[in-house]
Every structure is written in structure tokens, then in C-alpha cells.
Coordinates of C-alpha atoms (C1' of nucleotides) in Angstrom, one line a residue:
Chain A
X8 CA 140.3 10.1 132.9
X9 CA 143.6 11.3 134.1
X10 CA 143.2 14.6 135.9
X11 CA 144.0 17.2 133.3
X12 CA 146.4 19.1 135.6
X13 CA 148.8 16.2 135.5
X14 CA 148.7 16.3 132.1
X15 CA 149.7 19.8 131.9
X16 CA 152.2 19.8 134.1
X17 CA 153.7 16.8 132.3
X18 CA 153.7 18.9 128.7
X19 CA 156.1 20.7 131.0
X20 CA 158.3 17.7 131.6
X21 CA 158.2 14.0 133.7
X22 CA 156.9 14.4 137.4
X23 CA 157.1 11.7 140.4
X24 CA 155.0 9.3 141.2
X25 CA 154.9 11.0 144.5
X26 CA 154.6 14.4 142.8
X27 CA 151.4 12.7 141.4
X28 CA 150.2 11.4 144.3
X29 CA 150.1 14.6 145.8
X30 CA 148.1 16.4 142.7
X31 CA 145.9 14.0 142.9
X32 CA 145.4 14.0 146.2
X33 CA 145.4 18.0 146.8
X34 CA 142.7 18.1 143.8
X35 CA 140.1 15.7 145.5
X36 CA 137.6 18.2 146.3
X37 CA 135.3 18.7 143.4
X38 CA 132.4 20.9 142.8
X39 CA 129.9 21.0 139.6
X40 CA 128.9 25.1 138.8
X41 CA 126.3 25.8 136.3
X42 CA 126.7 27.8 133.1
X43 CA 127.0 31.6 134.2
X44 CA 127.2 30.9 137.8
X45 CA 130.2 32.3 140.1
X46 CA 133.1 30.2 140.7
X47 CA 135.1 32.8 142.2
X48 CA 133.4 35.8 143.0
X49 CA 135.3 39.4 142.5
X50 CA 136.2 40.7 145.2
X51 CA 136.7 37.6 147.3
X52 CA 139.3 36.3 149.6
X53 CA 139.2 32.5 148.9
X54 CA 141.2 29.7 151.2
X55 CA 141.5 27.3 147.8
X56 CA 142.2 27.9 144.2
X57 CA 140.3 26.4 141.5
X58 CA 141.0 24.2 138.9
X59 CA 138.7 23.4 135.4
X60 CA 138.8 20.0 135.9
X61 CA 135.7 20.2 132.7
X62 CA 133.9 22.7 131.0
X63 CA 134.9 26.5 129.9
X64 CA 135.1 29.3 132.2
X65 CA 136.1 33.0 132.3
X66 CA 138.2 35.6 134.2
X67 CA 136.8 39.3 134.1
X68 CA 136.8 43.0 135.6
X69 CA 134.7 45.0 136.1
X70 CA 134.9 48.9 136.7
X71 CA 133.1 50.6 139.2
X72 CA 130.6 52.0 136.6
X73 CA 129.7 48.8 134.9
X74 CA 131.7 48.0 132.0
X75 CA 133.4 44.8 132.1
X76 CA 136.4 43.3 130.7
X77 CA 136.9 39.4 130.2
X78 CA 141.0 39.0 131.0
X79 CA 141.2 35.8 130.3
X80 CA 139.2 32.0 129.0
X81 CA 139.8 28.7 131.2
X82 CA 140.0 25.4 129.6
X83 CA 140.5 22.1 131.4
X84 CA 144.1 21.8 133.3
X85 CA 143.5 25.5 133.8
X86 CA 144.0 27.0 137.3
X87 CA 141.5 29.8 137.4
X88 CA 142.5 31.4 140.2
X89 CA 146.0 29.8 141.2
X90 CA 147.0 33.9 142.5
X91 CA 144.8 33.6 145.3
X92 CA 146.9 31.7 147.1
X93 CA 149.9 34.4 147.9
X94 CA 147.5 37.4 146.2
X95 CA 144.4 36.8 148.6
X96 CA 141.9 39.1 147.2
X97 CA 140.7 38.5 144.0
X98 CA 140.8 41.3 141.6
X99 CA 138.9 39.8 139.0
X100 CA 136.1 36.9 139.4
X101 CA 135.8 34.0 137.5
X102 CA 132.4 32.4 135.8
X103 CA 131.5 29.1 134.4
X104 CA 131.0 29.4 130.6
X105 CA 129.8 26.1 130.2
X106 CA 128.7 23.8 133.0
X107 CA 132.0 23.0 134.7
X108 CA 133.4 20.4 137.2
X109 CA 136.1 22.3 139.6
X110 CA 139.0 21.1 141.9
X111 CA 138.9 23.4 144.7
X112 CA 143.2 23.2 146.2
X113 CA 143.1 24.3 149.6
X114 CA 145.7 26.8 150.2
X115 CA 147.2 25.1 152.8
X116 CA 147.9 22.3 150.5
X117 CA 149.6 24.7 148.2
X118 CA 152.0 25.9 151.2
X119 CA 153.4 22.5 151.5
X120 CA 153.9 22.1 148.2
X121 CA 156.0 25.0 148.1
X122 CA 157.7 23.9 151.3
X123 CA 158.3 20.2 150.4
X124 CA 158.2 19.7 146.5
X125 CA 160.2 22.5 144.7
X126 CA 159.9 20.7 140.9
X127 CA 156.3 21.4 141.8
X128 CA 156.1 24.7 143.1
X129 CA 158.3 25.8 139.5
X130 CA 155.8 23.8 137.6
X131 CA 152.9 26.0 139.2
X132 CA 154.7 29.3 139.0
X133 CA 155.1 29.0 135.4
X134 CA 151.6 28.7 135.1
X135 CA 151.1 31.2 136.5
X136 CA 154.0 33.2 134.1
X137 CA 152.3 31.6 131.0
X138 CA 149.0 33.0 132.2
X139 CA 151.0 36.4 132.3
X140 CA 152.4 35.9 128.8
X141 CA 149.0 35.7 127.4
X142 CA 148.2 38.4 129.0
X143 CA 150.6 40.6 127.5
X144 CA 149.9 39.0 124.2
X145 CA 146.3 40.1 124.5
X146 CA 147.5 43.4 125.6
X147 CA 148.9 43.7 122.6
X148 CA 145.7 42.8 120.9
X149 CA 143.6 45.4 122.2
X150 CA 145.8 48.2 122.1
X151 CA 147.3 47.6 118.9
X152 CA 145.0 45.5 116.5
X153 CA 142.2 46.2 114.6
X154 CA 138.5 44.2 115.1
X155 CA 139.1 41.7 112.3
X156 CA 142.8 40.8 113.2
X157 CA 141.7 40.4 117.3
X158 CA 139.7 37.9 116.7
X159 CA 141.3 36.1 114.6
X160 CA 144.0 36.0 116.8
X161 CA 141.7 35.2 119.4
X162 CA 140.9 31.9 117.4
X163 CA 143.8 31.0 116.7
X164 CA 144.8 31.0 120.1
X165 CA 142.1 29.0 121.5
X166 CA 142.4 26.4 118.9
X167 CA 145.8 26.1 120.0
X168 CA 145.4 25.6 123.2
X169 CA 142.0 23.0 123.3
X170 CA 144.4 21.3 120.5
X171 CA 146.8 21.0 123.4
X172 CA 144.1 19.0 125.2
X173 CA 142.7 17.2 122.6
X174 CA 139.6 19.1 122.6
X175 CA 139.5 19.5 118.5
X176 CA 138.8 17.7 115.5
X177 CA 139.4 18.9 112.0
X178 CA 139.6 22.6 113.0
X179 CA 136.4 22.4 114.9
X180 CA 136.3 22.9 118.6
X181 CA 133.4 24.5 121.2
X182 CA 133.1 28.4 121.3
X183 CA 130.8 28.6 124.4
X184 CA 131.0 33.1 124.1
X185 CA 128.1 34.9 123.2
X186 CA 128.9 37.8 121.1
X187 CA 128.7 39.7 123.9
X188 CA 131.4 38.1 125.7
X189 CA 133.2 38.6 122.9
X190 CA 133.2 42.1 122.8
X191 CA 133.8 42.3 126.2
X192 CA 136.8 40.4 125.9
X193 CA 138.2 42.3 123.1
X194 CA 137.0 45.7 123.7
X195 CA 134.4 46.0 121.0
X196 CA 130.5 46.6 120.4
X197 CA 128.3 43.2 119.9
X198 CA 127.6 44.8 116.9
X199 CA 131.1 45.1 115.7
X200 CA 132.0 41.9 116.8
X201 CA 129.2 40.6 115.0
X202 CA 129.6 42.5 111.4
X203 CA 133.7 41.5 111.7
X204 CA 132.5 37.8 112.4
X205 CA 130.3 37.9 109.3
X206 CA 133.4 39.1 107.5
X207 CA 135.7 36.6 108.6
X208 CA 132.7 33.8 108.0
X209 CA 132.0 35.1 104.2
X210 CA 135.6 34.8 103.7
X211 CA 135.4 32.0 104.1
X212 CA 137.8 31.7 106.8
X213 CA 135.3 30.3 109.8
X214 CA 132.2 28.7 110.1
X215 CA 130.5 28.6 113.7
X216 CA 127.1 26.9 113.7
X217 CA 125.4 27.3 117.2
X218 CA 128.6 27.0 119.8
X219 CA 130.7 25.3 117.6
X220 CA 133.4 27.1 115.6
X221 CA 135.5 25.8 112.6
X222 CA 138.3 27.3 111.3
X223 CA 138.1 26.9 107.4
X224 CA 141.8 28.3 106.8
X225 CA 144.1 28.5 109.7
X226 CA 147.2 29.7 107.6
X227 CA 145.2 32.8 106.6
X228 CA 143.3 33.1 109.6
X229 CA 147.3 32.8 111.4
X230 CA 148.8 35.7 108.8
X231 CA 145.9 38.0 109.0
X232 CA 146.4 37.7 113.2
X233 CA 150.3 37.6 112.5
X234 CA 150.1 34.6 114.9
X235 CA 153.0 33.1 116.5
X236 CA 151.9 30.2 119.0
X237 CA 155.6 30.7 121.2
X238 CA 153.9 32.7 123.6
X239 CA 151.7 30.0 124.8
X240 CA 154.7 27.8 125.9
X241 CA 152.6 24.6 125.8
X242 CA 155.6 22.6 125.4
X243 CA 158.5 24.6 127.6
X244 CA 160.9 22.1 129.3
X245 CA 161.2 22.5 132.8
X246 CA 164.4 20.9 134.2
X247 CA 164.8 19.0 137.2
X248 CA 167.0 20.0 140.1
Chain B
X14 CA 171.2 52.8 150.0
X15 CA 169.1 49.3 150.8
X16 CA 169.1 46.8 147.9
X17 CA 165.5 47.9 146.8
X18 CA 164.1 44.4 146.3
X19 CA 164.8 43.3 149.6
X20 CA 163.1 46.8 151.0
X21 CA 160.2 45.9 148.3
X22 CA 159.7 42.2 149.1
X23 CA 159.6 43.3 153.6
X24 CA 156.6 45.1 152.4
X25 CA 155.2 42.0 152.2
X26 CA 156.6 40.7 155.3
X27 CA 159.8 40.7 157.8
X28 CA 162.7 38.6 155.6
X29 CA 165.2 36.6 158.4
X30 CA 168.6 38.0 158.0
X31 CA 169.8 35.0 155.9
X32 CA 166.9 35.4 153.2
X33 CA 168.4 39.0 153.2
X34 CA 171.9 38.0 153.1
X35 CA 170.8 35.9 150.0
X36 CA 169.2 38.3 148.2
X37 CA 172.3 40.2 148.6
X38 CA 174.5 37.9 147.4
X39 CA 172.6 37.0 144.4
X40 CA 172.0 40.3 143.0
X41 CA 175.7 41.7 143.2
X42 CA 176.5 41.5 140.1
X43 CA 175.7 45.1 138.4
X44 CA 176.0 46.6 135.2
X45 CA 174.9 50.0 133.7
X46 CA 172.3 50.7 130.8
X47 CA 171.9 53.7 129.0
X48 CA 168.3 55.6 128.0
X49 CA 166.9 53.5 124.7
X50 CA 169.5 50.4 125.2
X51 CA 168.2 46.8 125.3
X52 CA 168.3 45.4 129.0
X53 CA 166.6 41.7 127.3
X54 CA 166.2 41.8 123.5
X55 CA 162.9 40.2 122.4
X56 CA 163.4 36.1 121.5
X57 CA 166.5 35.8 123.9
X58 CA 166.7 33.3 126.0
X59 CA 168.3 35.0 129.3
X60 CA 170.2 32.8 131.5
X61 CA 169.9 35.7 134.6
X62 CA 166.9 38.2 135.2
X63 CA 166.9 41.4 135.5
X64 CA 166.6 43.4 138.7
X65 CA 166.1 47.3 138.2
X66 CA 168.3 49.0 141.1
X67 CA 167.6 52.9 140.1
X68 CA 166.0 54.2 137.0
X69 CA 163.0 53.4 134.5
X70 CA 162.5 50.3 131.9
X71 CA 159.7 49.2 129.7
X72 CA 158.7 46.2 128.5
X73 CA 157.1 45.8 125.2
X74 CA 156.0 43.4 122.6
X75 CA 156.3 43.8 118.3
X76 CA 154.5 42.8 116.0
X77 CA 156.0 41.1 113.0
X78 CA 154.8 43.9 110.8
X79 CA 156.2 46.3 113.4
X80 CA 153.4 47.7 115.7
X81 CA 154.4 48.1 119.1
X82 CA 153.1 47.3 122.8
X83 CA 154.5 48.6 125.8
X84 CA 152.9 46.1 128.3
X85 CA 155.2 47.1 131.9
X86 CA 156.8 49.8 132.9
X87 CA 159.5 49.2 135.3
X88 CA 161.2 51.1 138.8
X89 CA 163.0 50.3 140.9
X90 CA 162.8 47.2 142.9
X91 CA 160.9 45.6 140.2
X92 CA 162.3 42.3 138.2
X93 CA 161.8 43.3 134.8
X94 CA 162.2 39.7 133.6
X95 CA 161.7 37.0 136.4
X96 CA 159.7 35.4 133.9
X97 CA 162.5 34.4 131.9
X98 CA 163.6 32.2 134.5
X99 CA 161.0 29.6 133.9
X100 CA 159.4 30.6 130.6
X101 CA 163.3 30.8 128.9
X102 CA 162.3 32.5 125.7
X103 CA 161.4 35.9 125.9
X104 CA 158.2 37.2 124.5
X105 CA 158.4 40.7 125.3
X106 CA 161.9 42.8 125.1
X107 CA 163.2 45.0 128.1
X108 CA 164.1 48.7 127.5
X109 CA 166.2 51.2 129.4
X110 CA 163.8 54.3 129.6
X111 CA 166.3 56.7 131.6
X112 CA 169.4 55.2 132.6
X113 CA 169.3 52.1 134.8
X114 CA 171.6 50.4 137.1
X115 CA 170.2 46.8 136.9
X116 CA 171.3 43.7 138.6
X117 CA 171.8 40.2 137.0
X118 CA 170.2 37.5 139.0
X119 CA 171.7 34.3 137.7
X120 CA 168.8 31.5 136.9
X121 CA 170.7 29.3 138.7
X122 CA 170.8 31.2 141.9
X123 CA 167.0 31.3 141.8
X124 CA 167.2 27.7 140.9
X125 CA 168.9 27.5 144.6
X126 CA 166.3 29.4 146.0
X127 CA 163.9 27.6 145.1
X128 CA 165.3 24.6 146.6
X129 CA 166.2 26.2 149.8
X130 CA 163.9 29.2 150.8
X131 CA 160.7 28.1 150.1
X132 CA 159.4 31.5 152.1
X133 CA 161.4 33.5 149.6
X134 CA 160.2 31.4 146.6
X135 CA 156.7 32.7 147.7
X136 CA 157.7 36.2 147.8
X137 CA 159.3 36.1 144.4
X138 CA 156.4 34.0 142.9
X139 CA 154.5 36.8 144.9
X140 CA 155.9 39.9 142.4
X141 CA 155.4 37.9 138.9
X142 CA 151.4 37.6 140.6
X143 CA 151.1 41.1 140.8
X144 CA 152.8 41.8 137.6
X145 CA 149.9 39.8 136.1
X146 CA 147.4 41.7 138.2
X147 CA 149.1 45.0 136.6
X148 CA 148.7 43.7 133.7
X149 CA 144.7 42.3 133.6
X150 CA 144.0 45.9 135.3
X151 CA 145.9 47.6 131.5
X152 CA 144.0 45.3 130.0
X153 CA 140.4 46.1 131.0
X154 CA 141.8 50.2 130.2
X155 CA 143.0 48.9 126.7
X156 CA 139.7 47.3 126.3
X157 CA 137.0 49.2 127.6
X158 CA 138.3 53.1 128.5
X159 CA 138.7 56.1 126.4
X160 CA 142.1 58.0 125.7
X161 CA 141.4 60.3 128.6
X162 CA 140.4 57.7 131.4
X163 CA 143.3 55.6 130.4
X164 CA 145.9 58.5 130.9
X165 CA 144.4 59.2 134.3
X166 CA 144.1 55.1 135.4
X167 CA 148.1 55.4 134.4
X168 CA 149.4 58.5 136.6
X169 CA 147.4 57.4 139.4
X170 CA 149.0 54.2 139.2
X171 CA 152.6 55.1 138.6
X172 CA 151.8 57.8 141.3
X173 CA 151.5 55.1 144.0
X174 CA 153.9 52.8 142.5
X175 CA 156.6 55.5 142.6
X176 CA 155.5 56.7 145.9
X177 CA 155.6 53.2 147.8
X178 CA 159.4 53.1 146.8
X179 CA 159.7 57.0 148.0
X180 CA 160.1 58.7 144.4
X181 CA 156.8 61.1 145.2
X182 CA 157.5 64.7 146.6
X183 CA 153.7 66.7 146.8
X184 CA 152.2 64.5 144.0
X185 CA 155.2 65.4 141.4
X186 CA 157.2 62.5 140.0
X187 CA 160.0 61.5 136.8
X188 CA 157.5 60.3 134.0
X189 CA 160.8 59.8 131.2
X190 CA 158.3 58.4 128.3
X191 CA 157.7 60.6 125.5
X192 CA 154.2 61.4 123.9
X193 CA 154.9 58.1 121.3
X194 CA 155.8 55.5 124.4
X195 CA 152.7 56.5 126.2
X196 CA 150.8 56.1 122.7
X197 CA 152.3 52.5 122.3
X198 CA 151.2 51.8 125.8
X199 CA 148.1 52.6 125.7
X200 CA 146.6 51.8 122.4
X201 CA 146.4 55.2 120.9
X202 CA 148.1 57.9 117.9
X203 CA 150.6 60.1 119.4
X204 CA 148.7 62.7 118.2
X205 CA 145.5 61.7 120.3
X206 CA 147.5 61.3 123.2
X207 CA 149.1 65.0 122.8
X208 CA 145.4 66.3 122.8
X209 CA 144.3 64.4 125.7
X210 CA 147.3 65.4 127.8
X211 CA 146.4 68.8 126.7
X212 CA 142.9 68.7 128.0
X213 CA 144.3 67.4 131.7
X214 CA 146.5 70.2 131.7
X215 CA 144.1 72.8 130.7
X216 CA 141.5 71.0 133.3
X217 CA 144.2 72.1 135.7
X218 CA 144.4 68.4 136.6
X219 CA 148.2 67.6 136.3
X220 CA 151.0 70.0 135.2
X221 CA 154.2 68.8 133.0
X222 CA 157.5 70.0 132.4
X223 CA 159.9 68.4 130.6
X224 CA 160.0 65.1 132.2
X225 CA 158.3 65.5 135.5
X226 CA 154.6 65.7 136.0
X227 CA 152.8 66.8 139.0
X228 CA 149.3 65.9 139.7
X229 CA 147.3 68.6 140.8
X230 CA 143.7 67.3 141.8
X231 CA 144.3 63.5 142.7
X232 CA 141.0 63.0 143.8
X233 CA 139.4 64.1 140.5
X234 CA 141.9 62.4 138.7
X235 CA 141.4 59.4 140.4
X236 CA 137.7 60.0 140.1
X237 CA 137.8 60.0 135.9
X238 CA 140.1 56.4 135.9
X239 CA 138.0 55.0 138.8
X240 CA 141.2 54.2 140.4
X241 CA 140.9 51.5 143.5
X242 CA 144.6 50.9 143.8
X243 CA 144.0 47.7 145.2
X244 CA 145.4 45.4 142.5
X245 CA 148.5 46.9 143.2
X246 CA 148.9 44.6 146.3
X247 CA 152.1 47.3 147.6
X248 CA 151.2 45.8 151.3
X249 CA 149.9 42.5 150.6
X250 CA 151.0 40.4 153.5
X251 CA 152.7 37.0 153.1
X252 CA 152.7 34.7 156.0
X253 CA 155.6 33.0 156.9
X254 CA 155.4 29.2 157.4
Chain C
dC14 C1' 102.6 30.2 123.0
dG15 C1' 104.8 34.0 124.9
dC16 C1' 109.1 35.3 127.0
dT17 C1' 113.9 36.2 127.0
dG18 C1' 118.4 36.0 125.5
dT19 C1' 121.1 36.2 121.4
dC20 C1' 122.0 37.4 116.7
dT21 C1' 121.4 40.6 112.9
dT22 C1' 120.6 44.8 110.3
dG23 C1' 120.4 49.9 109.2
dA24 C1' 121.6 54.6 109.9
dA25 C1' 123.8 58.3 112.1
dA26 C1' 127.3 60.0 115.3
dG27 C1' 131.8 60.3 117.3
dG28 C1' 136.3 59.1 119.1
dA29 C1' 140.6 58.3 117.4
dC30 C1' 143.5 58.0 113.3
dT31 C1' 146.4 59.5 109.3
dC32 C1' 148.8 62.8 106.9
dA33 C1' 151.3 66.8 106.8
dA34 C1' 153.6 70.7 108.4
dC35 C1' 155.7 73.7 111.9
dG36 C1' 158.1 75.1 116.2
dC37 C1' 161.3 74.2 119.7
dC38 C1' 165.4 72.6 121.7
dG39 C1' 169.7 70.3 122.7
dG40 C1' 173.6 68.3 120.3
dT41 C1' 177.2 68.6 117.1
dG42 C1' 180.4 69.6 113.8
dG43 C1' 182.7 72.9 110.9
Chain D
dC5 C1' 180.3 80.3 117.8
dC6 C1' 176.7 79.4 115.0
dA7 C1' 174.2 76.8 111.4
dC8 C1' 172.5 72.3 110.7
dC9 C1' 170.2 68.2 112.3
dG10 C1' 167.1 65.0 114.6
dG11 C1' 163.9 64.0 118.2
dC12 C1' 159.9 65.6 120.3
dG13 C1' 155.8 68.2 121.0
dT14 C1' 152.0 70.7 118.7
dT15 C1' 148.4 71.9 115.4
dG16 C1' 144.9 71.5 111.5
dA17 C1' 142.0 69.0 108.4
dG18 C1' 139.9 65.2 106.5
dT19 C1' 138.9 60.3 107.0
dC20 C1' 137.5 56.0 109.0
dC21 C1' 136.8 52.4 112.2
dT22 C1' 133.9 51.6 115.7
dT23 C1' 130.0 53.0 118.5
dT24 C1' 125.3 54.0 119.7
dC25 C1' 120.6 53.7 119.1
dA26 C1' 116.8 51.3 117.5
dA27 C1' 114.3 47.6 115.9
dG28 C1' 113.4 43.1 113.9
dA29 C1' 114.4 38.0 113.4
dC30 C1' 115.3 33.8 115.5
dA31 C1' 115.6 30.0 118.8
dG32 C1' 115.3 27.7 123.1
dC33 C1' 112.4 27.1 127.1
dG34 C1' 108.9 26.9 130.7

DNA sequence: CGCTGTCTTGAAAGGACTCAACGCCGGTGG
DNA sequence: CCACCGGCGTTGAGTCCTTTCAAGACAGCG
């Protein structure tokens, strides 16, 4: 299969063949991780970044006291971690979801990219600025939308995005959260994650059965979330030189 | 006065005198906003960024049906909108708070830096990083802290950011957002945000008049946001080469 | 078969919201 | 020069969305 960060970067617009040759050749390292184990701990100072090759994974906080906030979901293509490389200490740690196979991109490599391919170090940085437009979107989520419309939104987003990758069929894709991630990533109680899931499942709008969600009516399911899919900027041009 | 992006990017590391004189050069062109005024209105597609010279900005996102996010607020030194280079469309809308001097940065002047300065591109990509840092660190006070740890977790952090860029005398600083910006930034009712200041005050924790707030008892204050300013990355070094 | 993690349900409590009104102050126009 | 106005901060009261606590059901797994 063609390595899924190539396939990003090429939503983004047409690389080399020597700009592929290095990708490929900078994302040789792999690793398989476990569901719930540690990719990148908090708190760490990695030397590589690490890229979802396969599988889900997760980005989250936690305060000194416990509480934990999930900033962000990984899908294939995804760099979890691509800040290491200039931020050095990780802030927030990233976990496998689902059993996941990982490119580990050596830092180093990522300095000569920057010093010798310049299309490429763009490309990168905007991932990067996408991953910061999501999270302003979800900033706007928590802070100013109710239970029922977060997730929704949340769902829409995600289908959006594994669509993007090919990873759903008829409005059915993989949901690997517990409820309990869920809430953690949108600031709720499991319990009021749960009862608004009900809600939105005896609406008719969803039907999850084990890890596997299906949205029933995505243009309600989009109004109720007053979803707009620009933010995500799966398709942004980047020019050449 | 020193062009306050260079003095904030040689926190991160000496500059060469060219990578100054660049800097220079590309952020001469000025102009002058007043308090309320549109720096970038939301869905424009920018062909500069904007670089804050002196006063405050915010950024914030709408929804369609009106509710408001303030994701960023903005001082001095900071791009409000280096984003927009690569991204093009913009998501979330730049304010002037007070009045700001700004400085247009043509895209295509970053465009050349890219090609050329491959240190600078770092230190650049280096500032949208920690924007995204800033903003995963709102997040998990959107998500998972009350009204009163939230206001705390945000004067301790505009506390430091001010202060790195000298704008702290004896833990007093300009805080130019009324009660209903800080209620759009952090998720809450004016109202509710009114009696939580309240309580700070009468816990003889910080003091307000008009628009400048002192902090009385940092440690305490810091204590109730269990602030680790850490993600702020103000001295985060960047190696050269 | 028992354990453990996850999902579900009920009931009560609480943090934050809405609505509504009032005071204060600086700006402005007659 | 002063009355009017609008923006902002403040206060009270009632409501509601979401939480907490607690317990039971269910399913996968060793």
C-alpha cells in the first residue's frame, strides 16, 4: 500500500519523485504499539516524530490533579507528534486507540528536509496549521456548544476525515472511543455522553453497534452541529515555488 | 524600539544579521487599527499576515447561528495570522482589542523565506507550534475546568506572556477585554464570569481597575489553575544547522 | 466461571445560564 | 453646559443542563 503520508501530502498537491523518495525513505522505521499503550509519552523529549502509518490513536493532557483532556484523534497519514521536532518537550502524550503500526521520522531527517526541500517543509508545516485549525474548531466546541451538538460535530468530523482516506462505506466507519474517551474529549460526564448518544441514536440519526458507528442522516446530523467541513482543508492547494 | 518579532524569535536563539535584516525588510510595511476593527475578517483569503507591533488582538471563530469563540489573544511580537500563509482561507477572524500597530508580511516574502532561510523557516514554523500548544492547553481549561480555575489558568498565562515581552511592572498588566470577551473565550455567561472575577477580588487574589489587573498572590493563583507554564515554550531553544 | 472494563439507568445536587433590571461613566449633541 | 445615550459592569431570582453517586447489566477474556 502506498504510505499514507504520501497520500496526504499529495491531496495537498503533486510532489517529486525525489520528494517521494525521501518520505519514503525518512519513514522506514516502523514500530507496531498495542491498543492503550504509549506511543509518545507526556512529558517526553523524543529525537523522531511519529507517524499512524495504521490504526487510531490519541493526543491528550492531563492536569496535575488527574483530569485528562483528549486534544486531538489520529488517523492514518497523521503525524502525531510532528511539534516535537522544533517544540522538544511534549506537552501532551499520545496513545494507541486501536493497535497501530507507526513511522518513527528521526529529527535529524526532518532538519534536512527543511534545509534541502522547501515544497516539503511547506507541506509539513501546514499540517501542522491544519492540526491548529481543528483545534480552534474544537475550541469552539467546548466552549460554546451544548452535549448533543459536540458530538455531533464530533462525527461529522471524523467521517470527514477517514472519508478522506477511504476508511468509510455507506456512512459507516470505526469509532475505537469508549464513552469515556468521549467525555474526555469533549468535556463531559460518561454519563452524559452516554444519555446524549442514546438521544442522537433514537433519533435516528446514528447507529453504533460495538466500535462501529453509522451515521443514519448526515444532513441533520451536519445542521444540528452547524457543520462546515472548510476547516479541515483536506483539499488546500499548495503551490510550487 | 527593536522590531518585536525579531526580539521574540532571539529568544529562541541568536538570528545572523542577514536573517535580521530580512525580517526587517519584510515587515516594513505598517498600518494602524483601531479598538473593535477587523485586522483579517473571517473567510478572507489574506495574501500578507499579520504581525502585531504594539497593542492587543483576538482571534475568534462564529458560529453560523452567531455564538462566538475567542480562540488567541494576541501582543506584541506575535503573528496573529501566519496560518493564512499556507492554509489561505481563514477560519477564524482577527480583532483589534486596543489599538494596534500591525505589520503586513507579504505571503510572498515568506514564500522567499522559505526558499532561502531554512533556519528562519524553523523559527517561524516554530511560533504557529506553540500557538497550537496555546491552544490544546485552552482546550483541556474549556473541557475539563470550572469558571474559576479557567480565569486563574488565563492571567497566569497572559502574566508571563506579557512579561517575556516586558509589559509586567510588580504583577500588574493592560487586560483591554471586557467581562463579555472573556465570557466568549472561555465558554461561559458574562454574568458567571462577573461573579467569578468577583470572588478573586474578594479572595484578595488579583485587583482590577478599569483595564489593568494586578495579581496579588501569584503563587495561589497559580496554585487554583495548576499553572506549569511550560507549554508556553518563551525560551525554547532552536539549534542552528 | 469469575473478573474487569464498558455501557446503562435512576435520583439528587450543583454549577452555570437566562432573563431582567439598575447603576455608572464617557461621549455627544443641542 | 447638561441631558440623553450606549456600552459595560453588577445584582437577583428562577431554571436547566450537566454532574455526581450508586448500582445493575452486559460482554469479552483468561
Amino acid at each position: 500500500m502506498q504510505n499514507p503520508l504520501i497520500s496526504k501530502l499529495e491531496k495537498h498537491g503533486p510532489l517529486s519523485e525525489e520528494e517521494k523518495e525521501v518520505l519514503q525513505r525518512i519513514t522506514a522505521r516502523t514500530a507496531i504499539f498495542e491498543p492503550r499503550e504509549d506511543i509518545v509519552p507526556e512529558g517526553s523529549t523524543p529525537s523522531h516524530s511519529s507517524l499512524i502509518l495504521s490504526g487510531f490513536a490519541m493526543r491528550h493532557n492531563h492536569l496535575p490533579d488527574g483530569r485528562r483532556q483528549i486534544t486531538a484523534i489520529h488517523v492514518p497519514g497523521d503525524f502525531a507528534d510532528l511539534h516535537s521536532f522544533l517544540l522538544k518537550t511534549i506537552d501532551d502524550g499520545v496513545s494507541a486507540l486501536t493497535a497501530c503500526r507507526v513511522a518513527f521520522v528521526a529529527h535529524k531527517d526532518l532538519r534536512d528536509v527543511t534545509r534541502n526541500f522547501p515544497h516539503l517543509t511547506r507541506a509539513l508545516w501546514l499540517t501542522t496549521l491544519i492540526d491548529g485549525a481543528v483545534h480552534r474548531v474544537w475550541m469552539t466546541s467546548l466552549g460554546r456548544m451544548d452535549a448533543r451538538e459536540r458530538l455531533a460535530h464530533f462525527l461529522c468530523e471524523l467521517r470527514d476525515r477517514l472519508d478522506s482516506i477511504g476508511l468509510v462505506r455507506d456512512d459507516s466507519f470505526e469509532l475505537p472511543l469508549t464513552q469515556a474517551d468521549l467525555s474526555d474529549a469533549f468535556g463531559l460526564s460518561t454519563v452524559h455522553v452516554n444519555r446524549t448518544l442514546q438521544e442522537l441514536r433514537s433519533d435516528g440519526l446514528i447507529t453504533s453497534t460495538g466500535k462501529v458507528l453509522t451515521i443514519n442522516d448526515r444532513k441533520e446530523l451536519r445542521r444540528i452541529a452547524q457543520y462546515n467541513p472548510d476547516y479541515l482543508h483536506i483539499d488546500q492547494k499548495l503551490e510550487r515555488d
